XYZ file of C-alpha atoms in Angstrom:
347
model
C 8.668 -37.033 -22.761
C 7.601 -40.565 -21.861
C 4.579 -42.185 -23.449
C 3.481 -45.806 -23.593
C -0.033 -47.163 -23.771
C -1.791 -44.217 -22.132
C -0.695 -41.175 -20.153
C 2.354 -39.110 -21.000
C 4.552 -37.114 -18.663
C 7.052 -34.341 -19.259
C 8.607 -31.316 -17.589
C 7.342 -28.134 -19.211
C 9.535 -24.997 -18.869
C 7.821 -22.215 -16.899
C 10.502 -19.543 -16.498
C 14.219 -19.084 -17.155
C 16.393 -16.744 -15.114
C 20.107 -16.707 -14.285
C 19.233 -16.326 -10.595
C 17.931 -19.915 -10.703
C 21.173 -21.400 -12.065
C 22.330 -23.379 -9.042
C 22.328 -26.844 -7.501
C 22.278 -28.310 -3.995
C 20.094 -25.421 -2.820
C 16.873 -25.451 -0.812
C 13.432 -24.500 -2.089
C 10.438 -23.928 0.191
C 7.009 -22.410 -0.290
C 6.447 -19.442 2.040
C 3.353 -17.258 1.764
C 2.646 -18.534 -1.739
C 6.159 -17.935 -3.078
C 9.099 -20.283 -3.643
C 12.133 -19.209 -1.615
C 15.345 -20.554 -3.130
C 18.323 -20.260 -0.812
C 22.011 -21.020 -1.214
C 23.480 -23.771 -3.345
C 26.381 -23.873 -5.779
C 26.953 -22.274 -9.158
C 29.701 -24.773 -9.917
C 30.875 -28.165 -8.689
C 34.309 -26.643 -8.073
C 34.933 -27.194 -4.357
C 37.088 -24.051 -4.230
C 34.074 -21.843 -4.907
C 32.053 -20.809 -1.826
C 28.325 -21.582 -1.736
C 25.742 -18.912 -2.425
C 24.036 -16.938 0.334
C 21.238 -15.093 -1.452
C 17.492 -15.715 -1.227
C 15.618 -15.726 -4.528
C 11.812 -15.578 -4.716
C 9.724 -17.143 -7.481
C 6.081 -16.111 -7.587
C 4.204 -18.918 -9.405
C 1.035 -16.820 -9.700
C 2.694 -14.282 -12.009
C 5.836 -16.318 -12.890
C 8.369 -13.711 -11.812
C 11.835 -14.243 -10.301
C 13.627 -11.673 -8.146
C 16.257 -11.394 -5.429
C 14.535 -11.180 -2.061
C 17.727 -10.872 0.006
C 21.287 -10.399 -1.326
C 24.366 -12.339 -0.269
C 24.776 -12.258 3.493
C 26.937 -13.855 6.147
C 25.103 -17.174 5.893
C 26.248 -19.237 2.911
C 25.141 -22.834 2.539
C 24.908 -25.755 0.144
C 23.852 -29.360 0.745
C 21.692 -28.026 3.597
C 18.032 -28.482 4.509
C 15.358 -25.887 5.251
C 11.867 -25.968 6.759
C 9.221 -23.284 7.200
C 8.079 -22.236 10.677
C 4.967 -20.150 11.233
C 4.721 -19.378 7.505
C 7.309 -16.621 7.826
C 10.573 -18.159 9.060
C 12.843 -20.051 6.692
C 14.786 -22.251 9.131
C 18.075 -23.601 7.708
C 19.738 -26.663 9.258
C 23.329 -27.769 8.640
C 25.111 -27.965 5.298
C 28.425 -26.907 3.780
C 29.520 -23.331 4.475
C 32.497 -23.278 2.105
C 35.080 -24.610 4.540
C 33.362 -27.241 6.684
C 30.191 -29.178 7.347
C 28.098 -27.500 10.021
C 25.148 -28.556 12.167
C 24.021 -25.137 13.328
C 20.659 -23.458 12.757
C 19.849 -20.041 11.310
C 16.664 -18.472 9.982
C 15.510 -15.874 7.494
C 12.431 -13.832 8.432
C 10.486 -13.248 5.224
C 8.547 -10.322 6.658
C 11.539 -8.565 8.251
C 13.987 -9.583 5.474
C 16.545 -10.430 8.171
C 18.854 -13.345 8.965
C 19.465 -14.489 12.517
C 21.722 -17.166 13.948
C 20.266 -19.471 16.587
C 22.045 -20.491 19.795
C 22.643 -24.115 20.770
C 21.394 -24.867 24.290
C 23.825 -27.790 24.708
C 27.208 -28.718 23.313
C 25.931 -32.130 22.181
C 25.493 -31.377 18.487
C 26.373 -33.470 15.418
C 29.933 -33.078 14.147
C 28.642 -31.794 10.825
C 25.747 -32.459 8.485
C 25.517 -32.294 4.710
C 23.275 -34.014 2.168
C 21.069 -35.006 5.106
C 17.265 -34.907 5.388
C 15.256 -32.768 7.755
C 11.567 -33.611 8.248
C 9.234 -31.272 10.093
C 7.156 -33.110 12.708
C 5.780 -30.086 14.584
C 6.610 -26.386 14.852
C 9.124 -27.355 17.549
C 10.510 -30.713 16.383
C 12.374 -31.864 13.287
C 13.751 -35.319 12.535
C 17.236 -35.181 11.038
C 18.676 -38.226 9.262
C 22.125 -38.231 7.747
C 25.668 -39.427 7.829
C 27.473 -36.949 9.999
C 31.172 -36.329 9.752
C 33.982 -33.831 9.524
C 36.154 -33.011 6.540
C 37.939 -36.369 6.356
C 35.904 -38.765 8.483
C 32.388 -40.032 8.089
C 30.552 -42.702 10.039
C 29.523 -46.017 8.543
C 25.951 -45.479 9.713
C 23.446 -42.638 9.631
C 22.471 -41.168 12.965
C 18.893 -40.087 13.666
C 18.438 -36.873 15.647
C 15.385 -35.093 16.963
C 16.114 -31.388 16.597
C 14.181 -29.332 19.159
C 13.463 -25.722 18.204
C 12.350 -22.707 20.210
C 11.522 -20.037 17.608
C 10.668 -17.401 20.215
C 14.146 -17.489 21.771
C 15.980 -18.660 18.608
C 17.499 -21.607 20.442
C 17.835 -25.292 19.556
C 19.200 -28.597 20.804
C 19.741 -32.042 19.321
C 18.798 -35.383 20.858
C 20.364 -38.442 19.259
C 17.920 -41.328 18.984
C 18.878 -44.907 19.782
C 17.925 -46.184 16.329
C 20.132 -45.680 13.271
C 19.913 -46.327 9.553
C 22.394 -47.511 6.955
C 24.957 -44.883 5.982
C 23.385 -42.492 3.493
C 24.094 -39.106 1.911
C 22.015 -37.381 -0.731
C 19.010 -39.511 0.209
C 15.313 -38.686 0.689
C 12.794 -39.074 3.494
C 9.050 -39.582 3.039
C 6.556 -38.953 5.859
C 3.590 -41.169 4.957
C 0.559 -42.642 6.635
C 1.275 -46.023 8.221
C -1.358 -48.568 7.231
C -1.835 -51.788 9.158
C -2.610 -55.224 7.696
C -6.350 -54.406 7.525
C -5.745 -51.167 5.650
C -6.385 -48.876 8.612
C -4.089 -45.957 9.306
C -2.327 -46.216 12.661
C -0.383 -42.970 12.340
C 2.690 -42.001 10.351
C 6.092 -43.435 9.465
C 9.208 -41.884 7.987
C 10.762 -43.899 5.175
C 14.347 -43.179 4.113
C 15.732 -44.350 0.781
C 18.544 -43.618 -1.685
C 21.954 -42.176 -0.923
C 23.630 -45.587 -1.163
C 24.028 -48.492 -3.585
C 20.853 -50.236 -2.496
C 17.114 -50.194 -3.200
C 16.261 -50.866 0.449
C 14.176 -48.452 2.517
C 14.728 -47.843 6.227
C 12.006 -46.812 8.666
C 13.432 -43.879 10.641
C 10.457 -43.407 12.961
C 6.819 -44.114 13.826
C 4.315 -41.663 15.312
C 0.711 -42.084 16.361
C -2.049 -39.827 15.138
C -1.916 -36.430 16.806
C 1.831 -36.717 17.514
C 2.868 -35.027 14.283
C 1.421 -32.054 12.469
C 1.439 -33.134 8.830
C 1.111 -30.240 6.419
C -0.934 -31.913 3.717
C -1.090 -29.712 0.639
C -4.244 -30.523 -1.287
C -3.539 -31.563 -4.872
C -6.617 -33.505 -6.036
C -5.985 -33.133 -9.763
C -2.319 -34.122 -9.609
C -3.139 -37.019 -7.273
C -5.710 -38.288 -9.762
C -3.213 -37.942 -12.619
C -0.587 -39.932 -10.701
C -3.152 -42.645 -9.919
C -4.038 -42.817 -13.623
C -0.352 -42.944 -14.600
C 0.481 -45.938 -12.398
C -2.756 -47.701 -13.404
C -2.487 -47.347 -17.168
C 1.206 -47.210 -17.976
C 3.543 -50.139 -18.415
C 5.983 -48.629 -15.955
C 8.246 -51.278 -14.488
C 7.701 -52.097 -10.816
C 11.233 -51.182 -9.894
C 12.584 -49.252 -6.921
C 15.394 -46.703 -7.374
C 18.732 -48.377 -6.626
C 21.977 -46.562 -6.073
C 20.433 -43.112 -6.486
C 21.454 -39.898 -4.726
C 20.904 -36.136 -5.020
C 17.472 -36.739 -6.588
C 14.253 -34.939 -5.644
C 11.311 -36.321 -3.689
C 7.903 -34.749 -2.991
C 4.933 -36.402 -1.299
C 1.629 -35.874 -3.145
C -1.266 -37.455 -1.244
C -0.622 -41.226 -1.035
C 2.185 -40.976 -3.593
C 5.793 -39.858 -3.511
C 7.245 -38.501 -6.758
C 10.987 -39.013 -7.248
C 12.906 -37.550 -10.165
C 16.458 -37.489 -11.509
C 19.555 -37.803 -9.386
C 22.968 -39.348 -9.794
C 23.392 -43.088 -10.264
C 25.995 -44.758 -8.066
C 26.018 -47.822 -10.313
C 27.157 -46.139 -13.542
C 30.565 -44.640 -14.159
C 29.501 -42.770 -17.306
C 26.267 -40.922 -18.029
C 25.452 -41.058 -14.324
C 22.895 -38.219 -14.269
C 19.346 -39.603 -14.504
C 15.977 -38.402 -15.771
C 13.699 -41.250 -14.700
C 10.465 -40.584 -12.865
C 9.698 -42.933 -9.968
C 6.365 -43.069 -8.163
C 5.990 -44.671 -4.739
C 2.383 -45.810 -4.324
C 1.549 -46.147 -0.615
C -2.125 -47.012 -1.139
C -1.434 -50.741 -0.818
C 0.456 -52.689 1.817
C 3.176 -53.421 0.929
C 3.589 -50.292 -1.179
C 4.612 -50.423 -4.838
C 7.334 -48.641 -6.808
C 6.845 -47.662 -10.452
C 9.626 -46.499 -12.789
C 8.950 -44.360 -15.865
C 12.040 -43.610 -17.985
C 12.434 -40.595 -20.249
C 14.253 -40.034 -23.518
C 14.599 -36.274 -22.939
C 18.362 -35.974 -22.412
C 18.182 -32.208 -21.796
C 16.113 -32.658 -18.636
C 18.552 -34.828 -16.738
C 19.100 -33.329 -13.293
C 20.955 -33.768 -10.027
C 21.110 -31.508 -6.983
C 17.712 -30.055 -7.937
C 14.482 -29.596 -5.952
C 10.794 -30.227 -6.548
C 8.033 -28.244 -4.830
C 4.264 -28.690 -4.739
C 2.034 -25.621 -5.085
C -1.546 -25.099 -6.241
C -1.971 -28.663 -7.565
C 1.247 -28.495 -9.596
C 4.678 -30.009 -9.065
C 7.596 -27.753 -9.984
C 11.225 -28.661 -10.795
C 13.703 -26.005 -9.632
C 17.336 -25.652 -10.736
C 19.944 -28.390 -10.424
C 22.907 -29.465 -12.545
C 22.287 -30.856 -16.030
C 23.329 -33.948 -17.951
C 27.061 -33.296 -17.578
C 26.725 -32.872 -13.813
C 28.517 -29.511 -14.097
C 26.237 -26.985 -15.808
C 23.595 -25.353 -13.578
C 20.100 -25.130 -15.068
C 18.549 -21.625 -14.921
C 14.946 -22.718 -15.130
C 11.800 -23.836 -13.354
C 9.564 -26.454 -14.977
C 6.212 -27.969 -14.067
C 5.217 -31.620 -14.363
C 2.609 -32.240 -17.023
C 0.756 -35.548 -17.137
C -1.671 -35.845 -20.026
C -4.017 -38.673 -21.062
């Protein structure tokens, strides 16, 4: 727990289950349930990634296997939801190589299906990248692509075009690039001009390298992107109170990777990760809040003394005005955590 001069924050355990013990997985909300796919049970590179789909129902707090191990195994991948029934998985590590292909799991049919590339111009391989949904047919992919032994010194930006009806896709590499990153985060936020008026949206990329700098990976006018804004009025108010009343240092995360990041209204909530600046005790449990209400935006850092809740390779998901922490590896960077927690901010 962290407390100083006002509000307190902590992660409260919600449910424990061995099915949740994994890291570098994906977690998406589909039809009111968290779908947890893939990931690793161990950091041993000889072990193949998982290929099962686990469902957590936050309404009744139950965990069950929705689909057993199948032909599609992934870790360090990204997933988005299409049409509230397709879990679309992009890239990742399949146990032998980095891939850039696309597959999907139909929640209603309980079936996996591989998608076909319409061109041969695809990234060499993607892992620890980000994948931001712009529309039902376009995703923006940012990441350092590479094969088993080679990786580029910069991060390419791709628009991934999807045709769900025909299960086909194609990549278009954009002219702009960012600094080389892996295990970073991307935040799609409203873009406010100097007079405080919103001109559309921008995608900010941070982390994944030994720097506190953010890169802008794209700008879009209003109506060009379909932003799925989950309403969380109570949590948004709590975050506003936290940054207003606490003595959190105005410090951006530097040298952080494999953390979690979830946008909540005008805020982005970042937790945990692995520090690139420390050789020992590299797994973190700080909470960072990015406050985009002002221009320029402000970072706030809130440390924690709870050693047991250090995490890397975990996920956070927003549902029903609550932010949930799902899985990940613990303080030693090796032991997977079999639990889901919720963020509690109290006055």
